[in-house]
Tab-separated table of C-alpha atoms and ligand atoms in Angstrom:
chain	number	residue	atom	x	y	z
A	178	UNK	CA	-84.201	-123.215	100.371
A	179	UNK	CA	-82.368	-120.678	102.484
A	180	UNK	CA	-82.171	-123.227	105.255
A	181	UNK	CA	-80.879	-125.821	102.847
A	182	UNK	CA	-78.210	-123.489	101.569
A	183	UNK	CA	-77.157	-122.730	105.097
A	184	UNK	CA	-76.882	-126.442	105.733
A	185	UNK	CA	-74.726	-126.982	102.669
A	186	UNK	CA	-72.504	-124.044	103.554
A	187	UNK	CA	-72.087	-125.390	107.057
A	188	UNK	CA	-71.114	-128.788	105.734
A	189	UNK	CA	-68.621	-127.294	103.317
A	190	UNK	CA	-67.145	-125.240	106.118
A	191	UNK	CA	-66.955	-128.147	108.473
A	192	UNK	CA	-65.371	-130.335	105.802
A	193	UNK	CA	-62.254	-128.234	105.749
A	194	UNK	CA	-61.131	-126.364	108.792
A	195	UNK	CA	-58.584	-124.192	107.064
A	196	UNK	CA	-55.501	-122.898	108.824
A	197	UNK	CA	-56.776	-119.415	108.069
A	198	UNK	CA	-59.925	-120.149	110.047
A	199	UNK	CA	-57.792	-120.818	113.100
A	200	UNK	CA	-56.350	-117.334	112.801
A	201	UNK	CA	-59.632	-115.515	112.380
A	202	UNK	CA	-62.910	-117.340	112.628
A	203	UNK	CA	-64.796	-116.400	109.470
A	204	UNK	CA	-68.152	-117.457	110.794
A	205	UNK	CA	-69.705	-119.203	113.720
A	206	UNK	CA	-68.019	-122.616	113.676
A	207	UNK	CA	-71.019	-123.919	115.559
A	208	UNK	CA	-73.493	-123.518	112.685
A	209	UNK	CA	-75.374	-126.753	112.965
A	210	UNK	CA	-75.496	-129.253	110.135
A	211	UNK	CA	-77.759	-131.270	112.406
A	212	UNK	CA	-79.827	-129.171	114.825
A	213	UNK	CA	-78.427	-129.276	118.332
A	214	UNK	CA	-80.883	-130.245	121.077
A	215	UNK	CA	-79.776	-127.094	122.922
A	216	UNK	CA	-79.668	-124.724	119.961
A	217	UNK	CA	-76.941	-122.442	118.641
A	218	UNK	CA	-73.904	-122.308	120.926
A	219	UNK	CA	-71.994	-119.451	119.284
A	220	UNK	CA	-73.149	-116.851	121.845
A	221	UNK	CA	-72.302	-118.979	124.856
A	222	UNK	CA	-68.960	-119.950	123.303
A	223	UNK	CA	-68.132	-116.251	123.204
A	224	UNK	CA	-69.092	-115.877	126.871
A	225	UNK	CA	-67.040	-118.952	127.733
A	226	UNK	CA	-64.025	-117.412	126.015
A	227	UNK	CA	-64.291	-114.595	128.569
A	228	UNK	CA	-64.496	-117.113	131.436
A	229	UNK	CA	-61.442	-118.904	130.053
A	230	UNK	CA	-59.507	-115.616	129.967
A	231	UNK	CA	-60.545	-114.862	133.561
A	232	UNK	CA	-59.576	-118.364	134.698
A	233	UNK	CA	-56.129	-118.013	133.082
A	234	UNK	CA	-55.662	-114.744	134.993
A	235	UNK	CA	-56.359	-116.540	138.279
A	236	UNK	CA	-52.948	-118.067	138.918
A	237	UNK	CA	-53.465	-121.655	140.065
A	238	UNK	CA	-49.891	-122.860	139.600
A	239	UNK	CA	-49.535	-126.109	141.506
A	240	UNK	CA	-47.846	-126.100	143.950
A	241	UNK	CA	-49.386	-124.383	145.819
A	242	UNK	CA	-52.504	-124.477	143.591
A	243	UNK	CA	-54.704	-121.975	145.446
A	244	UNK	CA	-57.646	-123.394	143.495
A	245	UNK	CA	-60.109	-121.885	145.951
A	246	UNK	CA	-59.930	-118.534	144.135
A	247	UNK	CA	-60.850	-120.186	140.822
A	248	UNK	CA	-63.512	-122.225	142.629
A	249	UNK	CA	-65.140	-119.068	143.984
A	250	UNK	CA	-65.093	-117.514	140.511
A	251	UNK	CA	-66.904	-120.568	139.090
A	252	UNK	CA	-69.468	-120.555	141.906
A	253	UNK	CA	-70.186	-116.918	140.966
A	254	UNK	CA	-70.699	-117.725	137.267
A	255	UNK	CA	-73.093	-120.540	138.135
A	256	UNK	CA	-74.973	-118.414	140.682
A	257	UNK	CA	-75.802	-115.867	137.938
A	258	UNK	CA	-77.538	-118.714	136.092
A	259	UNK	CA	-79.528	-119.689	139.161
A	260	UNK	CA	-77.419	-122.796	139.719
A	261	UNK	CA	-76.420	-123.434	143.308
A	262	UNK	CA	-72.868	-124.756	143.332
A	263	UNK	CA	-71.085	-126.156	146.347
A	264	UNK	CA	-67.455	-125.712	147.346
A	265	UNK	CA	-65.842	-128.938	148.523
A	266	UNK	CA	-62.942	-127.940	150.777
A	267	UNK	CA	-59.832	-130.101	150.703
A	268	UNK	CA	-56.941	-128.313	152.408
A	269	UNK	CA	-56.533	-124.632	153.347
A	270	UNK	CA	-56.875	-122.598	150.133
A	271	UNK	CA	-57.795	-125.618	148.037
A	272	UNK	CA	-61.340	-126.585	147.089
A	273	UNK	CA	-63.256	-128.348	144.353
A	274	UNK	CA	-66.641	-127.171	142.987
A	275	UNK	CA	-69.670	-129.320	142.302
A	276	UNK	CA	-73.045	-128.423	140.772
A	277	UNK	CA	-75.921	-130.543	139.512
A	278	UNK	CA	-78.755	-130.371	137.009
A	279	UNK	CA	-81.411	-132.735	138.303
A	280	UNK	CA	-83.424	-135.093	136.153
A	281	UNK	CA	-85.666	-136.286	138.980
A	282	UNK	CA	-86.055	-135.905	142.721
A	283	UNK	CA	-84.303	-139.234	143.285
A	284	UNK	CA	-82.216	-139.927	140.199
A	285	UNK	CA	-80.094	-143.043	139.785
A	286	UNK	CA	-76.444	-142.050	140.448
A	287	UNK	CA	-75.183	-144.906	138.268
A	288	UNK	CA	-76.782	-143.190	135.255
A	289	UNK	CA	-75.466	-139.689	136.033
A	290	UNK	CA	-72.997	-137.925	133.737
A	291	UNK	CA	-70.052	-136.121	135.326
A	292	UNK	CA	-68.242	-133.299	133.515
A	293	UNK	CA	-64.727	-133.093	134.960
A	294	UNK	CA	-61.901	-130.611	134.530
A	295	UNK	CA	-59.073	-129.558	136.803
A	296	UNK	CA	-58.432	-125.999	137.904
A	297	UNK	CA	-54.723	-126.227	138.741
A	298	UNK	CA	-51.919	-125.705	136.216
A	299	UNK	CA	-48.220	-126.568	136.021
A	300	UNK	CA	-45.572	-123.912	136.590
A	301	UNK	CA	-44.023	-121.694	133.907
A	302	UNK	CA	-40.502	-120.748	132.835
A	303	UNK	CA	-41.583	-117.144	132.556
A	304	UNK	CA	-38.414	-115.940	130.779
A	305	UNK	CA	-39.094	-118.327	127.883
A	306	UNK	CA	-42.617	-117.063	127.194
A	307	UNK	CA	-43.160	-114.336	124.604
A	308	UNK	CA	-46.252	-113.119	126.511
A	309	UNK	CA	-47.256	-112.925	130.176
A	310	UNK	CA	-48.491	-116.475	130.915
A	311	UNK	CA	-51.188	-115.169	133.276
A	312	UNK	CA	-52.495	-112.212	131.252
A	313	UNK	CA	-54.698	-114.166	128.789
A	314	UNK	CA	-53.228	-112.302	125.815
A	315	UNK	CA	-55.215	-112.542	122.576
A	316	UNK	CA	-53.025	-112.576	119.475
A	317	UNK	CA	-53.408	-113.800	115.872
A	318	UNK	CA	-56.574	-115.765	116.616
A	319	UNK	CA	-55.148	-117.467	119.696
A	320	UNK	CA	-55.703	-117.040	123.403
A	321	UNK	CA	-52.365	-117.435	125.203
A	322	UNK	CA	-51.861	-118.487	128.773
A	323	UNK	CA	-50.912	-121.260	131.146
A	324	UNK	CA	-53.849	-123.638	131.237
A	325	UNK	CA	-55.329	-122.527	127.884
A	326	UNK	CA	-55.342	-126.197	126.809
A	327	UNK	CA	-54.508	-127.972	130.069
A	328	UNK	CA	-57.121	-127.794	131.446
A	329	UNK	CA	-58.867	-124.427	131.764
A	330	UNK	CA	-60.073	-124.668	128.158
A	331	UNK	CA	-62.014	-127.815	129.054
A	332	UNK	CA	-63.093	-126.246	132.344
A	333	UNK	CA	-64.636	-123.261	130.523
A	334	UNK	CA	-66.140	-125.525	127.836
A	335	UNK	CA	-67.710	-127.792	130.477
A	336	UNK	CA	-69.116	-124.724	132.173
A	337	UNK	CA	-70.537	-123.505	128.842
A	338	UNK	CA	-72.160	-126.844	127.990
A	339	UNK	CA	-73.582	-127.156	131.513
A	340	UNK	CA	-75.035	-123.625	131.457
A	341	UNK	CA	-76.362	-124.035	127.892
A	342	UNK	CA	-78.225	-127.102	129.092
A	343	UNK	CA	-79.636	-125.219	132.091
A	344	UNK	CA	-80.786	-122.334	129.869
A	345	UNK	CA	-82.422	-124.644	127.306
A	346	UNK	CA	-84.040	-126.530	130.178
A	347	UNK	CA	-84.927	-129.745	128.309
A	348	UNK	CA	-86.242	-132.843	130.083
A	349	UNK	CA	-83.194	-134.835	131.221
A	350	UNK	CA	-82.934	-138.607	131.298
A	351	UNK	CA	-80.171	-138.509	133.940
A	352	UNK	CA	-78.492	-136.027	136.289
A	353	UNK	CA	-75.662	-133.949	134.858
A	354	UNK	CA	-72.936	-133.004	137.330
A	355	UNK	CA	-70.299	-130.323	136.853
A	356	UNK	CA	-67.068	-130.939	138.778
A	357	UNK	CA	-63.959	-128.755	138.897
A	358	UNK	CA	-61.097	-130.568	140.632
A	359	UNK	CA	-57.884	-129.436	142.322
A	360	UNK	CA	-54.355	-130.822	142.480
A	361	UNK	CA	-54.492	-132.901	139.300
A	362	UNK	CA	-50.930	-131.997	138.352
A	363	UNK	CA	-49.322	-133.097	141.638
A	364	UNK	CA	-51.771	-135.757	142.771
A	365	UNK	CA	-51.172	-134.729	146.389
A	366	UNK	CA	-53.452	-134.175	149.361
A	367	UNK	CA	-56.027	-132.071	147.454
A	368	UNK	CA	-56.334	-134.492	144.510
A	369	UNK	CA	-59.362	-136.326	143.164
A	370	UNK	CA	-58.355	-139.338	145.225
A	371	UNK	CA	-58.930	-137.353	148.416
A	372	UNK	CA	-61.999	-135.684	146.902
A	373	UNK	CA	-63.550	-139.091	146.223
A	374	UNK	CA	-62.683	-140.333	149.706
A	375	UNK	CA	-64.298	-137.281	151.361
A	376	UNK	CA	-67.199	-136.345	149.087
A	377	UNK	CA	-68.047	-139.224	146.728
A	378	UNK	CA	-71.807	-138.996	147.346
A	379	UNK	CA	-71.752	-135.384	146.072
A	380	UNK	CA	-70.749	-136.435	142.569
A	381	UNK	CA	-71.225	-140.202	142.257
A	382	UNK	CA	-71.843	-140.990	138.592
A	383	UNK	CA	-71.774	-143.810	136.088
A	384	UNK	CA	-70.245	-141.829	133.210
A	385	UNK	CA	-67.703	-139.039	132.914
A	386	UNK	CA	-66.116	-136.746	130.361
A	387	UNK	CA	-62.599	-135.516	131.115
A	388	UNK	CA	-59.403	-134.345	129.412
A	389	UNK	CA	-57.044	-136.891	127.860
A	390	UNK	CA	-58.320	-137.221	124.288
A	391	UNK	CA	-57.367	-135.364	121.147
A	392	UNK	CA	-58.880	-133.848	118.000
A	393	UNK	CA	-55.879	-133.806	115.684
A	394	UNK	CA	-55.680	-130.875	113.280
A	395	UNK	CA	-53.206	-131.272	110.419
A	396	UNK	CA	-52.863	-129.201	107.252
A	397	UNK	CA	-55.968	-127.292	108.292
A	398	UNK	CA	-58.156	-130.387	108.556
A	399	UNK	CA	-59.249	-132.568	111.420
A	400	UNK	CA	-57.618	-135.974	110.837
A	401	UNK	CA	-59.185	-137.971	113.613
A	402	UNK	CA	-60.667	-137.784	117.078
A	403	UNK	CA	-59.016	-139.873	119.783
A	404	UNK	CA	-61.181	-140.707	122.804
A	405	UNK	CA	-59.193	-141.774	125.839
A	406	UNK	CA	-60.645	-144.904	127.427
A	407	UNK	CA	-57.620	-146.119	129.341
A	408	UNK	CA	-54.260	-144.876	130.557
A	409	UNK	CA	-50.838	-146.157	131.501
A	410	UNK	CA	-49.908	-146.419	135.154
A	411	UNK	CA	-47.099	-144.210	136.497
A	412	UNK	CA	-44.566	-145.723	138.907
A	413	UNK	CA	-41.351	-144.070	140.081
A	414	UNK	CA	-38.443	-146.349	140.900
A	415	UNK	CA	-35.133	-145.274	142.434
A	416	UNK	CA	-31.972	-146.974	141.169
A	417	UNK	CA	-29.516	-146.938	144.047
A	418	UNK	CA	-25.822	-147.798	143.625
A	419	UNK	CA	-23.650	-148.226	146.718
A	420	UNK	CA	-19.844	-148.206	146.908
A	421	UNK	CA	-16.986	-147.400	149.222
A	422	UNK	CA	-16.631	-143.761	150.057
A	423	UNK	CA	-13.150	-142.265	150.180
A	424	UNK	CA	-10.602	-139.726	149.005
A	425	UNK	CA	-10.968	-138.983	145.291
A	426	UNK	CA	-7.192	-139.073	144.831
A	427	UNK	CA	-7.329	-142.875	145.254
A	428	UNK	CA	-10.044	-144.187	142.850
A	429	UNK	CA	-11.642	-147.557	143.558
A	430	UNK	CA	-13.375	-150.034	141.280
A	431	UNK	CA	-16.617	-149.980	143.298
A	432	UNK	CA	-17.323	-146.240	142.742
A	433	UNK	CA	-21.091	-145.808	143.103
A	434	UNK	CA	-21.273	-143.164	140.353
A	435	UNK	CA	-19.648	-145.507	137.835
A	436	UNK	CA	-21.903	-148.415	138.787
A	437	UNK	CA	-25.012	-146.255	138.554
A	438	UNK	CA	-23.948	-144.912	135.166
A	439	UNK	CA	-23.311	-148.422	133.816
A	440	UNK	CA	-26.717	-149.557	135.071
A	441	UNK	CA	-28.452	-146.598	133.420
A	442	UNK	CA	-26.758	-147.249	130.080
A	443	UNK	CA	-28.162	-150.784	130.120
A	444	UNK	CA	-31.619	-149.622	131.222
A	445	UNK	CA	-31.608	-146.883	128.588
A	446	UNK	CA	-31.129	-149.343	125.768
A	447	UNK	CA	-33.676	-151.830	127.127
A	448	UNK	CA	-37.043	-152.203	125.460
A	449	UNK	CA	-39.774	-154.119	127.285
A	450	UNK	CA	-41.650	-156.702	125.201
A	451	UNK	CA	-44.593	-155.330	123.221
A	452	UNK	CA	-48.112	-156.455	123.875
A	453	UNK	CA	-51.488	-155.022	123.060
A	454	UNK	CA	-54.423	-154.071	125.197
A	455	UNK	CA	-57.862	-154.196	123.545
A	456	UNK	CA	-57.919	-150.403	123.299
A	457	UNK	CA	-54.501	-150.142	121.651
A	458	UNK	CA	-55.352	-152.918	119.221
A	459	UNK	CA	-58.544	-151.061	118.193
A	460	UNK	CA	-56.605	-147.775	117.960
A	461	UNK	CA	-54.078	-149.163	115.490
A	462	UNK	CA	-56.724	-151.036	113.482
A	463	UNK	CA	-58.708	-147.834	112.948
A	464	UNK	CA	-55.700	-145.571	112.483
A	465	UNK	CA	-54.354	-147.905	109.781
A	466	UNK	CA	-57.231	-146.816	107.549
A	467	UNK	CA	-56.142	-143.174	107.450
A	468	UNK	CA	-52.341	-143.435	107.681
A	469	UNK	CA	-50.281	-143.645	104.481
A	470	UNK	CA	-50.064	-147.074	102.836
A	471	UNK	CA	-46.681	-147.999	104.256
A	472	UNK	CA	-47.458	-147.149	107.906
A	473	UNK	CA	-50.988	-148.545	107.537
A	474	UNK	CA	-49.560	-151.841	106.299
A	475	UNK	CA	-47.327	-152.172	109.381
A	476	UNK	CA	-50.214	-151.256	111.685
A	477	UNK	CA	-52.217	-154.107	110.223
A	478	UNK	CA	-49.244	-156.475	110.693
A	479	UNK	CA	-48.674	-155.691	114.387
A	480	UNK	CA	-50.350	-158.813	115.659
A	481	UNK	CA	-49.185	-161.279	113.003
A	482	UNK	CA	-46.749	-164.036	113.922
A	483	UNK	CA	-44.435	-163.641	110.944
A	484	UNK	CA	-44.204	-159.861	110.625
A	485	UNK	CA	-45.410	-158.651	114.041
A	486	UNK	CA	-42.010	-158.111	115.567
A	487	UNK	CA	-40.721	-156.117	112.614
A	488	UNK	CA	-43.934	-154.074	112.510
A	489	UNK	CA	-43.528	-153.217	116.207
A	490	UNK	CA	-40.009	-151.992	115.512
A	491	UNK	CA	-40.967	-149.889	112.483
A	492	UNK	CA	-43.828	-148.205	114.344
A	493	UNK	CA	-41.831	-147.713	117.548
A	494	UNK	CA	-39.102	-145.974	115.538
A	495	UNK	CA	-41.644	-143.894	113.597
A	496	UNK	CA	-43.380	-142.429	116.662
A	497	UNK	CA	-42.202	-142.475	120.310
A	498	UNK	CA	-45.804	-142.298	121.515
A	499	UNK	CA	-46.717	-145.460	119.579
A	500	UNK	CA	-43.679	-147.116	121.146
A	501	UNK	CA	-44.950	-146.195	124.610
A	502	UNK	CA	-48.484	-147.350	123.784
A	503	UNK	CA	-47.342	-150.917	123.140
A	504	UNK	CA	-45.017	-151.588	126.066
A	505	UNK	CA	-43.976	-150.638	129.595
A	506	UNK	CA	-41.730	-147.598	129.204
A	507	UNK	CA	-38.829	-146.368	131.317
A	508	UNK	CA	-37.470	-142.819	131.327
A	509	UNK	CA	-34.578	-141.905	133.669
A	510	UNK	CA	-35.453	-138.413	134.919
A	511	UNK	CA	-33.265	-137.446	137.905
A	512	UNK	CA	-29.730	-138.046	139.150
A	513	UNK	CA	-28.180	-137.389	142.539
A	514	UNK	CA	-24.704	-138.185	143.817
A	515	UNK	CA	-21.810	-136.561	145.608
A	516	UNK	CA	-21.246	-133.930	148.286
A	517	UNK	CA	-17.772	-132.566	147.399
A	518	UNK	CA	-15.658	-132.479	144.255
A	519	UNK	CA	-12.864	-134.454	145.950
A	520	UNK	CA	-14.935	-137.086	147.771
A	521	UNK	CA	-16.018	-140.408	146.261
A	522	UNK	CA	-19.657	-140.709	147.355
A	523	UNK	CA	-20.875	-143.876	149.023
A	524	UNK	CA	-24.194	-143.717	147.139
A	525	UNK	CA	-25.545	-142.550	143.768
A	526	UNK	CA	-29.229	-142.474	142.860
A	527	UNK	CA	-31.350	-142.076	139.763
A	528	UNK	CA	-35.104	-141.873	139.351
A	529	UNK	CA	-36.820	-143.943	136.690
A	530	UNK	CA	-40.242	-142.722	135.662
A	531	UNK	CA	-41.946	-145.903	134.541
A	532	UNK	CA	-45.294	-146.124	132.765
A	533	UNK	CA	-46.781	-149.596	132.906
A	534	UNK	CA	-49.398	-150.899	130.541
A	535	UNK	CA	-52.572	-151.438	132.550
A	536	UNK	CA	-52.466	-155.040	133.728
A	537	UNK	CA	-48.658	-155.242	133.944
A	538	UNK	CA	-46.936	-155.335	137.313
A	539	UNK	CA	-43.809	-153.490	138.382
A	540	UNK	CA	-42.301	-156.618	139.979
A	541	UNK	CA	-42.087	-158.424	136.654
A	542	UNK	CA	-40.366	-155.460	135.013
A	543	UNK	CA	-37.941	-154.987	137.918
A	544	UNK	CA	-37.026	-158.690	137.835
A	545	UNK	CA	-36.062	-158.172	134.176
A	546	UNK	CA	-34.063	-155.028	134.990
A	547	UNK	CA	-32.263	-156.736	137.888
A	548	UNK	CA	-31.148	-159.514	135.531
A	549	UNK	CA	-30.117	-156.987	132.893
A	550	UNK	CA	-28.112	-154.749	135.251
A	551	UNK	CA	-26.600	-157.800	136.947
A	552	UNK	CA	-24.701	-155.824	139.579
A	553	UNK	CA	-24.888	-156.631	143.320
A	554	UNK	CA	-23.998	-152.993	144.087
A	555	UNK	CA	-27.204	-151.770	142.404
A	556	UNK	CA	-30.741	-152.201	143.676
A	557	UNK	CA	-34.206	-150.848	142.883
A	558	UNK	CA	-36.574	-149.126	145.285
A	559	UNK	CA	-40.225	-148.674	144.295
A	560	UNK	CA	-41.378	-145.219	145.382
A	561	UNK	CA	-44.616	-144.892	147.365
A	562	UNK	CA	-46.404	-142.587	144.877
A	563	UNK	CA	-47.293	-145.268	142.295
A	564	UNK	CA	-50.598	-144.980	140.410
A	565	UNK	CA	-53.163	-147.751	140.496
A	566	UNK	CA	-54.172	-149.636	137.385
A	567	UNK	CA	-57.809	-149.060	136.520
A	568	UNK	CA	-59.947	-151.181	134.211
A	569	UNK	CA	-60.463	-149.547	130.804
A	570	UNK	CA	-63.757	-147.821	130.066
A	571	UNK	CA	-66.043	-149.878	127.858
A	572	UNK	CA	-66.159	-149.304	124.107
A	573	UNK	CA	-69.590	-150.933	123.939
A	574	UNK	CA	-71.916	-148.670	125.942
A	575	UNK	CA	-74.364	-145.965	124.785
A	576	UNK	CA	-72.168	-143.140	125.955
A	577	UNK	CA	-69.116	-144.214	123.971
A	578	UNK	CA	-71.414	-144.749	120.975
A	579	UNK	CA	-72.793	-141.205	121.415
A	580	UNK	CA	-69.327	-139.635	121.634
A	581	UNK	CA	-68.219	-141.540	118.552
A	582	UNK	CA	-71.319	-140.723	116.539
A	583	UNK	CA	-71.524	-137.029	117.410
A	584	UNK	CA	-67.790	-136.244	117.275
A	585	UNK	CA	-67.383	-138.113	114.002
A	586	UNK	CA	-70.338	-136.300	112.446
A	587	UNK	CA	-69.431	-132.820	113.733
A	588	UNK	CA	-65.845	-133.089	112.533
A	589	UNK	CA	-66.919	-134.026	108.984
A	590	UNK	CA	-67.044	-137.794	109.313
A	591	UNK	CA	-63.498	-138.325	110.515
A	592	UNK	CA	-62.641	-141.584	112.284
A	593	UNK	CA	-63.066	-141.635	116.055
A	594	UNK	CA	-60.493	-143.912	117.686
A	595	UNK	CA	-60.327	-145.287	121.200
A	596	UNK	CA	-57.099	-144.187	122.837
A	597	UNK	CA	-54.890	-145.337	125.695
A	598	UNK	CA	-53.003	-142.290	126.886
A	599	UNK	CA	-49.385	-142.597	127.962
A	600	UNK	CA	-49.997	-139.832	130.514
A	601	UNK	CA	-52.183	-140.104	133.598
A	602	UNK	CA	-55.426	-138.193	134.285
A	603	UNK	CA	-58.090	-138.010	136.984
A	604	UNK	CA	-60.015	-140.639	134.997
A	605	UNK	CA	-58.020	-143.530	136.499
A	606	UNK	CA	-59.434	-142.728	139.947
A	607	UNK	CA	-62.941	-142.456	138.496
A	608	UNK	CA	-62.604	-145.784	136.660
A	609	UNK	CA	-61.570	-147.387	139.938
A	610	UNK	CA	-64.993	-146.282	141.202
A	611	UNK	CA	-66.866	-147.903	138.316
A	612	UNK	CA	-67.255	-144.690	136.332
A	613	UNK	CA	-67.099	-145.129	132.563
A	614	UNK	CA	-64.816	-142.159	132.023
A	615	UNK	CA	-63.697	-140.885	128.607
A	616	UNK	CA	-61.033	-138.368	127.661
A	617	UNK	CA	-62.538	-136.075	125.071
A	618	UNK	CA	-60.686	-132.780	124.637
A	619	UNK	CA	-62.949	-131.340	121.932
A	620	UNK	CA	-60.692	-128.616	120.514
A	621	UNK	CA	-59.038	-129.213	117.120
A	622	UNK	CA	-55.314	-128.757	117.846
A	623	UNK	CA	-52.175	-129.203	115.785
A	624	UNK	CA	-49.272	-131.226	117.147
A	625	UNK	CA	-47.435	-127.930	117.618
A	626	UNK	CA	-50.192	-126.586	119.860
A	627	UNK	CA	-50.425	-129.828	121.817
A	628	UNK	CA	-46.667	-129.738	122.497
A	629	UNK	CA	-47.076	-126.381	124.262
A	630	UNK	CA	-49.109	-128.112	126.958
A	631	UNK	CA	-46.831	-127.967	130.047
A	632	UNK	CA	-44.398	-126.018	127.776
A	633	UNK	CA	-43.917	-122.388	126.792
A	634	UNK	CA	-46.451	-120.150	125.052
A	635	UNK	CA	-49.365	-122.493	125.700
A	636	UNK	CA	-52.321	-121.297	123.627
A	637	UNK	CA	-55.657	-122.286	122.170
A	638	UNK	CA	-56.935	-121.237	118.728
A	639	UNK	CA	-60.133	-119.260	119.368
A	640	UNK	CA	-61.932	-120.932	116.456
A	641	UNK	CA	-61.033	-124.334	117.908
A	642	UNK	CA	-62.328	-123.285	121.297
A	643	UNK	CA	-65.702	-122.235	119.854
A	644	UNK	CA	-65.949	-125.403	117.761
A	645	UNK	CA	-65.011	-127.485	120.813
A	646	UNK	CA	-67.715	-125.862	122.946
A	647	UNK	CA	-70.277	-126.655	120.271
A	648	UNK	CA	-69.257	-130.296	119.810
A	649	UNK	CA	-68.956	-130.901	123.545
A	650	UNK	CA	-72.424	-129.413	124.164
A	651	UNK	CA	-73.875	-131.610	121.400
A	652	UNK	CA	-72.259	-134.800	122.744
A	653	UNK	CA	-73.620	-134.074	126.202
A	654	UNK	CA	-77.080	-133.045	125.008
A	655	UNK	CA	-77.520	-136.093	122.779
A	656	UNK	CA	-76.739	-138.304	125.765
A	657	UNK	CA	-78.738	-136.570	128.495
A	658	UNK	CA	-81.789	-135.016	126.827
A	659	UNK	CA	-84.810	-137.294	127.127
A	660	UNK	CA	-86.436	-138.197	123.839
B	1998	ZN	ZN1	-54.468	-131.730	132.592
């Protein structure tokens, strides 16, 4: 009876995740409705909160990253648990960390599960923060700091789930690999691409969990869980206008600045044609069920011949992310021209940050833009840092089914949607190596909290962190514990 009551209370608590609970957790959010194969996680979640605070205090702003200091810290945590971790050196001061829980002496790498998170963070505008971004300040139920959400929260949660599994010591049906990566934010010479090239056999796996998803918290309740299974492909393109240089007192019609500006106005009002990848189609189909009637109706009309075009417009106007999910997007981000106030420059340049739908090619888009700009003084130069399109992760395998089942259940039967992120993650590189990689950031976060990622006053609600640790550990355990 007591047990039953506890179960009912847990369900009632899970059903609403009140705003107040984000401020001060009123009980262990990890109280199981369904017993977890690795037991109660509330104690380890508390420990992991300490690791997260320590990791925030280790400044890994990239550049330069200096991830080696964080890597050594993680090696130390794992060593205390009797887990031998290995540092994978990349460049001076920059290393990744790998550790493994073995299921057998010679386990099949294609079955292994990889838990990935990056150790580096983006820079801060310190003057605009209300707290020290590297002091891990605890305030009003939140832990503040650069990396709290992106991605040290996931790093600490992965560590917690991995250690919980080691402590529970169940029989595993596959190897579980912990991997902390470097240089995710700059994708330079210490990135996962280089890591894979140098050390693939240390962490080869068939499945991976990474950042990139979302558990959306709104009005104190989880609305849905989005699991990233695909991502858009970043490509930078320079727009270069050339003209005659000369004395500014004698203006000419071929001024490069004017031609660049005219080209950008046209590009800025251009919208690439919409089309739908399997993942985006599934996302809208499932989201339609929980959106209000009006928006839901348009989501269901997206693919129809008579109303599709209007539906695309309504949804694109309603939400800029939806707009970017259905087409190649172009954002002008940088401008350069001129050397002196009184000199007409011979060249003016802009950078376009383009995000292609996977499967689209930059040449097709640039052919369109060339026609649109229609100016022989303007040309496009594709920059060498373009991402590579990766095939989407499958929505039909056991692992995706496990994530969907467990996350849905643990967040009170909310829908779990497949998601194609507009931003890029380490998962693209993994997918290119046949890893079924999924973005599952397990912490319930409001839109306001998500917007602080890469912004000021980044923070994670402590109750969400504890809940996220619990759900993540359950997802992993239900997939890797042998029955
Ligand atoms: Zn990140």
